[in-house]
Coordinates of C-alpha atoms in Angstrom, one line a residue:
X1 CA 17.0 -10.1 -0.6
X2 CA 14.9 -7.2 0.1
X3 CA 16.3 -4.0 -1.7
X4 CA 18.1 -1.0 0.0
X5 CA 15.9 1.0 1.8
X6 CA 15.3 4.7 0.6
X7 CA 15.4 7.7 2.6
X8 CA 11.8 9.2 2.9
X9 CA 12.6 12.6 4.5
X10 CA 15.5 15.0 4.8
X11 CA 16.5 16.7 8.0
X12 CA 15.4 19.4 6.0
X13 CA 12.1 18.2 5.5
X14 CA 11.6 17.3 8.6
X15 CA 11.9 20.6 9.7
X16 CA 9.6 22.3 7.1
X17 CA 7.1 19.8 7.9
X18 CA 7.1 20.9 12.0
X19 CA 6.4 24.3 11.0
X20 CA 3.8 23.5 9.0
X21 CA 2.1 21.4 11.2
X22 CA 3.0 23.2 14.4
X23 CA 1.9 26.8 12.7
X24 CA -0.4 26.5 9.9
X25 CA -1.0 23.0 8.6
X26 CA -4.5 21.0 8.7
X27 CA -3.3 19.0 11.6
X28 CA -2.0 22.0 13.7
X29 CA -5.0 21.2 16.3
X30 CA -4.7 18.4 18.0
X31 CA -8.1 17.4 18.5
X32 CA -10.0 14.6 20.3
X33 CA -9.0 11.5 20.0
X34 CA -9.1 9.5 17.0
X35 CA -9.2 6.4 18.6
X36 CA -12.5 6.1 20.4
X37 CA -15.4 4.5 19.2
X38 CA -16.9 4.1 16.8
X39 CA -13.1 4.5 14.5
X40 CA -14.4 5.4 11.0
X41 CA -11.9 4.0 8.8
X42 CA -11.8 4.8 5.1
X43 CA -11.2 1.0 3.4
X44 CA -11.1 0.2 -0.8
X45 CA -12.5 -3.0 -1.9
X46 CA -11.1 -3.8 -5.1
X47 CA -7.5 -5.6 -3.6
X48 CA -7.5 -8.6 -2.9
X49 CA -5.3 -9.7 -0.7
X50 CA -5.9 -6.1 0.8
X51 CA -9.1 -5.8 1.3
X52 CA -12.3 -6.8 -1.0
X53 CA -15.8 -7.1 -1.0
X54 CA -19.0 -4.8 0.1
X55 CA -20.5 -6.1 3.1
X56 CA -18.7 -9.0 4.4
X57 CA -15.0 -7.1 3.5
X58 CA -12.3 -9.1 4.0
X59 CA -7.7 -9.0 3.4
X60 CA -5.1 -7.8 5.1
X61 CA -5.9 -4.3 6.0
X62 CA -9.1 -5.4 7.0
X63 CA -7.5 -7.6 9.6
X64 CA -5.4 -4.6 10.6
X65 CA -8.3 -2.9 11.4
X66 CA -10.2 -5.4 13.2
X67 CA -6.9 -5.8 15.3
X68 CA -7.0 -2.3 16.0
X69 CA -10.3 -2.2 17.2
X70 CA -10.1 -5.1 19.5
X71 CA -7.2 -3.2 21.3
X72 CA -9.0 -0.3 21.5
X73 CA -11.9 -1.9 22.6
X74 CA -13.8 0.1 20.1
X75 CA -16.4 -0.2 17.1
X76 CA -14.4 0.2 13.8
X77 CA -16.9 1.6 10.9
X78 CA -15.1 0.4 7.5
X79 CA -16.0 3.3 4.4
X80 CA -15.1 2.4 1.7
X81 CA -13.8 5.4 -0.2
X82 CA -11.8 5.3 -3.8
X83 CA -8.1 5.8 -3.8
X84 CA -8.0 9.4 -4.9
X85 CA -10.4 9.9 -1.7
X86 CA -7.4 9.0 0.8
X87 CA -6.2 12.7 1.7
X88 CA -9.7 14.8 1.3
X89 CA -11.2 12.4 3.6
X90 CA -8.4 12.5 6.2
X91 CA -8.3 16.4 6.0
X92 CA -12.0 17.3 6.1
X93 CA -12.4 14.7 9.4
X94 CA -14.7 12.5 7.8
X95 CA -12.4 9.1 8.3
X96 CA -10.4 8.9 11.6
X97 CA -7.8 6.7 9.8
X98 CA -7.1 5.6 6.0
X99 CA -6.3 1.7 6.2
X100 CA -6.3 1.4 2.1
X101 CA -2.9 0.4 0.9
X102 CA -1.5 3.5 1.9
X103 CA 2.2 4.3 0.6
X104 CA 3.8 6.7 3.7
X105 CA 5.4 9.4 1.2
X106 CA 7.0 12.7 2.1
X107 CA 4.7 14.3 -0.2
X108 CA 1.7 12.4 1.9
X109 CA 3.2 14.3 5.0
X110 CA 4.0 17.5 3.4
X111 CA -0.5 17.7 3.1
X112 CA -0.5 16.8 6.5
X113 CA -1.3 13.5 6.4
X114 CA 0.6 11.3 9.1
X115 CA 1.2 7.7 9.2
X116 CA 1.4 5.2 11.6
X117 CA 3.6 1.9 10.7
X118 CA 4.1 0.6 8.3
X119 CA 2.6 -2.5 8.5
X120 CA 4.0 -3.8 5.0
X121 CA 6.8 -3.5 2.6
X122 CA 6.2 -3.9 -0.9
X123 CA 8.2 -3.4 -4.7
X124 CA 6.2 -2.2 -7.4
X125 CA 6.3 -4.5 -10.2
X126 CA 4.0 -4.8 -13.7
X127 CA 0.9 -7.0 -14.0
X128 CA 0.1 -8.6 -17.6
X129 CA -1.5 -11.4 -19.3
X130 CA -0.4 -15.1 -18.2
X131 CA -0.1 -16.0 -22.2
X132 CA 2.0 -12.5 -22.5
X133 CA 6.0 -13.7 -22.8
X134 CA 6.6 -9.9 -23.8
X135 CA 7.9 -8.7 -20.7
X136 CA 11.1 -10.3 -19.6
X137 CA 13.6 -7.2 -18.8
X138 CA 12.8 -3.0 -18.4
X139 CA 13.8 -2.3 -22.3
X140 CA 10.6 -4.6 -23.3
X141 CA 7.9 -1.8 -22.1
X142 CA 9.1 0.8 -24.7
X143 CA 6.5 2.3 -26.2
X144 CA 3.9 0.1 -24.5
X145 CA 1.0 1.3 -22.4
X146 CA 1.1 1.1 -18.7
X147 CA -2.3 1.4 -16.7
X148 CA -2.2 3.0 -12.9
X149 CA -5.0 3.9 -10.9
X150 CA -5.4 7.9 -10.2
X151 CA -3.8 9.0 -6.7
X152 CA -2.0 5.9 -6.5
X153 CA 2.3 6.1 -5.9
X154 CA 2.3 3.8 -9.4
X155 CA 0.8 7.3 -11.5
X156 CA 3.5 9.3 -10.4
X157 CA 5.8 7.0 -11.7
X158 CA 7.9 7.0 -14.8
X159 CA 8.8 3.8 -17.0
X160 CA 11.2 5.3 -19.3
X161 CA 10.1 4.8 -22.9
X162 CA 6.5 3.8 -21.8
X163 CA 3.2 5.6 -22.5
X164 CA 1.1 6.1 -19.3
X165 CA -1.3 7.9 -20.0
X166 CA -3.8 5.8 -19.0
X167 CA -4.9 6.7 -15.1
X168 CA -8.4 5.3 -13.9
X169 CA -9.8 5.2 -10.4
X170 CA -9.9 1.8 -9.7
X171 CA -7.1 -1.1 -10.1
X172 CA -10.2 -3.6 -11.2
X173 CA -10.3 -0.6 -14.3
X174 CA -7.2 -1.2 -15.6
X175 CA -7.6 -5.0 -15.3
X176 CA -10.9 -4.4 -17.6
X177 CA -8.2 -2.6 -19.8
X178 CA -6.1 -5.6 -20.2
X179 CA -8.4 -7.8 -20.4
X180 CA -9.8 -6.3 -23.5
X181 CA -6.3 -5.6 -24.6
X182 CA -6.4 -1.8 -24.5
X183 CA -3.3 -1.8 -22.4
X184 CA -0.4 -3.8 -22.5
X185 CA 0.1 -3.7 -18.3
X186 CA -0.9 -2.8 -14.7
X187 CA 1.7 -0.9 -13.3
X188 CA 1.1 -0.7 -8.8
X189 CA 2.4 -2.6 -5.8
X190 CA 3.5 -6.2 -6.8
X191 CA 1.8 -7.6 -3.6
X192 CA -1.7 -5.3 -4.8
X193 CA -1.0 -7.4 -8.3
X194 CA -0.1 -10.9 -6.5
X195 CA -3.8 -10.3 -5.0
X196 CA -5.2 -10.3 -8.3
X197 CA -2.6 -13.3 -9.5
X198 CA -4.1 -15.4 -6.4
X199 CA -8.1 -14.5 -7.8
X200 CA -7.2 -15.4 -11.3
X201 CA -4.1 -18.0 -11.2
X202 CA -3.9 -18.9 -15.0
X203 CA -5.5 -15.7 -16.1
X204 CA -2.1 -12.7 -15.3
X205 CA 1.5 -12.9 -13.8
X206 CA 3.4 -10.6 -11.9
X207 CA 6.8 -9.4 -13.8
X208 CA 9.9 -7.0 -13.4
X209 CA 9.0 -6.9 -9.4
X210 CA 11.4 -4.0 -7.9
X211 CA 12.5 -2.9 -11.6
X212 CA 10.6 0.1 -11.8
X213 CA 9.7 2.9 -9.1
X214 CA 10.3 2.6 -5.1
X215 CA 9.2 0.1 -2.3
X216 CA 6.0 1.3 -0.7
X217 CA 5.5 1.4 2.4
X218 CA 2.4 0.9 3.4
X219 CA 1.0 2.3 7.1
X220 CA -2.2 3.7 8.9
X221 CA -3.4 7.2 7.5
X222 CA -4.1 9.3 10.4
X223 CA -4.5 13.5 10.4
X224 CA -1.5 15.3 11.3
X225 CA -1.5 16.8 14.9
X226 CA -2.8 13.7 16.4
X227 CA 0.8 12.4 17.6
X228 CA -0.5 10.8 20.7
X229 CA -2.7 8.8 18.8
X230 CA -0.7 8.1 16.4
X231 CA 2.0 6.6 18.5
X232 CA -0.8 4.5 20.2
X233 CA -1.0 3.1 17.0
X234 CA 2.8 2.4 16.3
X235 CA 2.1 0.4 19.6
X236 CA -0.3 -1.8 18.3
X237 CA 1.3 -2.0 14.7
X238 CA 4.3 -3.5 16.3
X239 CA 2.3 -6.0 18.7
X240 CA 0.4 -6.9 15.3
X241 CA 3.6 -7.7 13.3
X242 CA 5.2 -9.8 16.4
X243 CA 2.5 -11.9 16.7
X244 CA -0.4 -12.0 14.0
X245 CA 2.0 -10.7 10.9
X246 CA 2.8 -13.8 9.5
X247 CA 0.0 -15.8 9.8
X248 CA -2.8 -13.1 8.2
X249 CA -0.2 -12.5 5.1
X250 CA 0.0 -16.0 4.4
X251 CA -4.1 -16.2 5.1
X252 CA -4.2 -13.1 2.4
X253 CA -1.2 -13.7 0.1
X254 CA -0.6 -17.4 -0.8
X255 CA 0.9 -16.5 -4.2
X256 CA 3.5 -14.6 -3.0
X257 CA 4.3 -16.5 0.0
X258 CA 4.3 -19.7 -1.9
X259 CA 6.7 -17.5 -5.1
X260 CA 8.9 -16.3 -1.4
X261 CA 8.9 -19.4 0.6
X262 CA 12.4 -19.0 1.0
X263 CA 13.7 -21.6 -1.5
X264 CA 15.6 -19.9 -3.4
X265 CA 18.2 -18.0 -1.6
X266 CA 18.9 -15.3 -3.8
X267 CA 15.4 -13.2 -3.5
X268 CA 14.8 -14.5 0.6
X269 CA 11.7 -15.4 2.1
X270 CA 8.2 -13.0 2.3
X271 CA 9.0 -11.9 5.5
X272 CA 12.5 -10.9 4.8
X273 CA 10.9 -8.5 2.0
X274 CA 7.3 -7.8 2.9
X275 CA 7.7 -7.5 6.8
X276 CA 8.8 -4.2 7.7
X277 CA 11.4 -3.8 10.7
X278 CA 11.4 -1.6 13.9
X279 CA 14.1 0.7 12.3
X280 CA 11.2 1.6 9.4
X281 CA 9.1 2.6 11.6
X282 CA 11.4 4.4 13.7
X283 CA 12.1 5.8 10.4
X284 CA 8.5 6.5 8.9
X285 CA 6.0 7.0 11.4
X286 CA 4.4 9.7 13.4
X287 CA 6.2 12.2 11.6
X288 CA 3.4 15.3 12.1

């Protein structure tokens, strides 16, 4: 079943992050509205599952977006930006929202980046070679090398005993790395790796999911300061996972909802650990 949940920010915190944002943060002026058209939202195309291609994009966040947009009744004008992109864009008002596998993190908020959702819930977990029978409990990745992408949650992560080094800017980068054997893993969100497991079935496999790091939550980047907004968007977030949740991740992720169908009773079903639940978004959203 799905791990205990983790506590994203202290009372503390919380109250740091006000006076920030109330007296001197980036989103200390409200604004205009973010959510009339056109929406520019800044998308990645290199996860499946997520979101992939150039023109035609398609995945998960893309059908977030699209959702939102039809709610809004408003254009939605996917850019796609790189992951270490997500903040600057955010900041310097040239994306109205960041749908890109976003992890909500304290740290996230603390640069005055606010989040509405999250629309997903997933481990982190290690992505390696289908042939590779290496990596069957934590002590195996001593002293091997773990790829992440740059910005990501994964690259502030630490494996104990495992040399990662290696950051590039794209996940599709580390798979070259694998695949030439210049590292030994891909270390990000399992359901990020189950999209590449569903591209390339006999080609990697997802292993150790929930060993290493924190579930990510993953919800709509949106500049501090824009509260109303932002709890527009909680709105449509929760319409989205009561009625059009299930049906897009099994569309997008038919790896891991065949792997969590449910059979076996010890791990639960995908929506029992992918499908986030009112009291995280209570806990996680519109924050700024």
């Amino acid at each position: 079943m799905r791990q205990a949940r983790h506590t994203a920010i202290t009372l503390a915190g919380l109250l740091t992050l006000a006076l920030v944002v109330n007296c001197s943060g980036p989103g200390s002026s409200g604004g205009d509205s973010v959510l009339t058209s056109p929406i520019v939202v800044g998308t990645v195309n290199d996860a499946p599952g997520f979101d992939t291609g150039t023109i035609n994009q398609s995945g998960f966040d893309i059908d977030v977006m699209k959702n939102i947009g039809a709610a809004q009744n408003a254009k939605t004008v996917s850019t796609i930006i790189d992951y270490a992109s997500r903040e600057s864009g955010l900041l310097d008002g040239s994306l109205k929202l960041v749908i890109a596998t976003y992890s909500i993190t304290p740290e996230r908020n603390q640069k005055g980046i606010d989040f509405a959702g999250p629309y997903m819930v997933s481990p982190q977990a290690l992505l390696v070679r289908a042939d590779d029978k290496r990596f069957t409990h934590k002590a195996a990745l001593k002293d091997k090398s773990v790829c992440t992408v740059e910005g990501s949650t994964g690259s502030r992560t630490k494996i104990p005993g495992a040399n990662m080094a290696t950051q590039v800017q794209t996940t599709q980068d580390c798979l070259n790395l694998l695949d030439r054997s210049d590292t030994d893993a891909v270390f990000s969100d399992a359901l990020i790796l189950y999209g590449y497991v569903n591209s390339n079935p006999t080609k990697y496999q997802v292993v150790l999911p929930g060993v290493f790091g924190e579930l990510q939550y993953t919800g709509i980047g949106i500049l501090g300061g824009h509260h109303a907004d932002c709890a527009k968007l909680d709105e449509l977030v929760s319409a989205f996972l009561d009625n059009q949740w299930a049906q897009d991740f099994k569309n997008n992720f038919p790896v891991a909802a065949q792997k969590y169908s449910g059979a076996d009773t010890s791990t639960g079903d995908y929506q029992s650990i992918f499908k986030p639940t009112a009291q995280d978004m209570q806990r996680l959203s519109c924050k700024l």
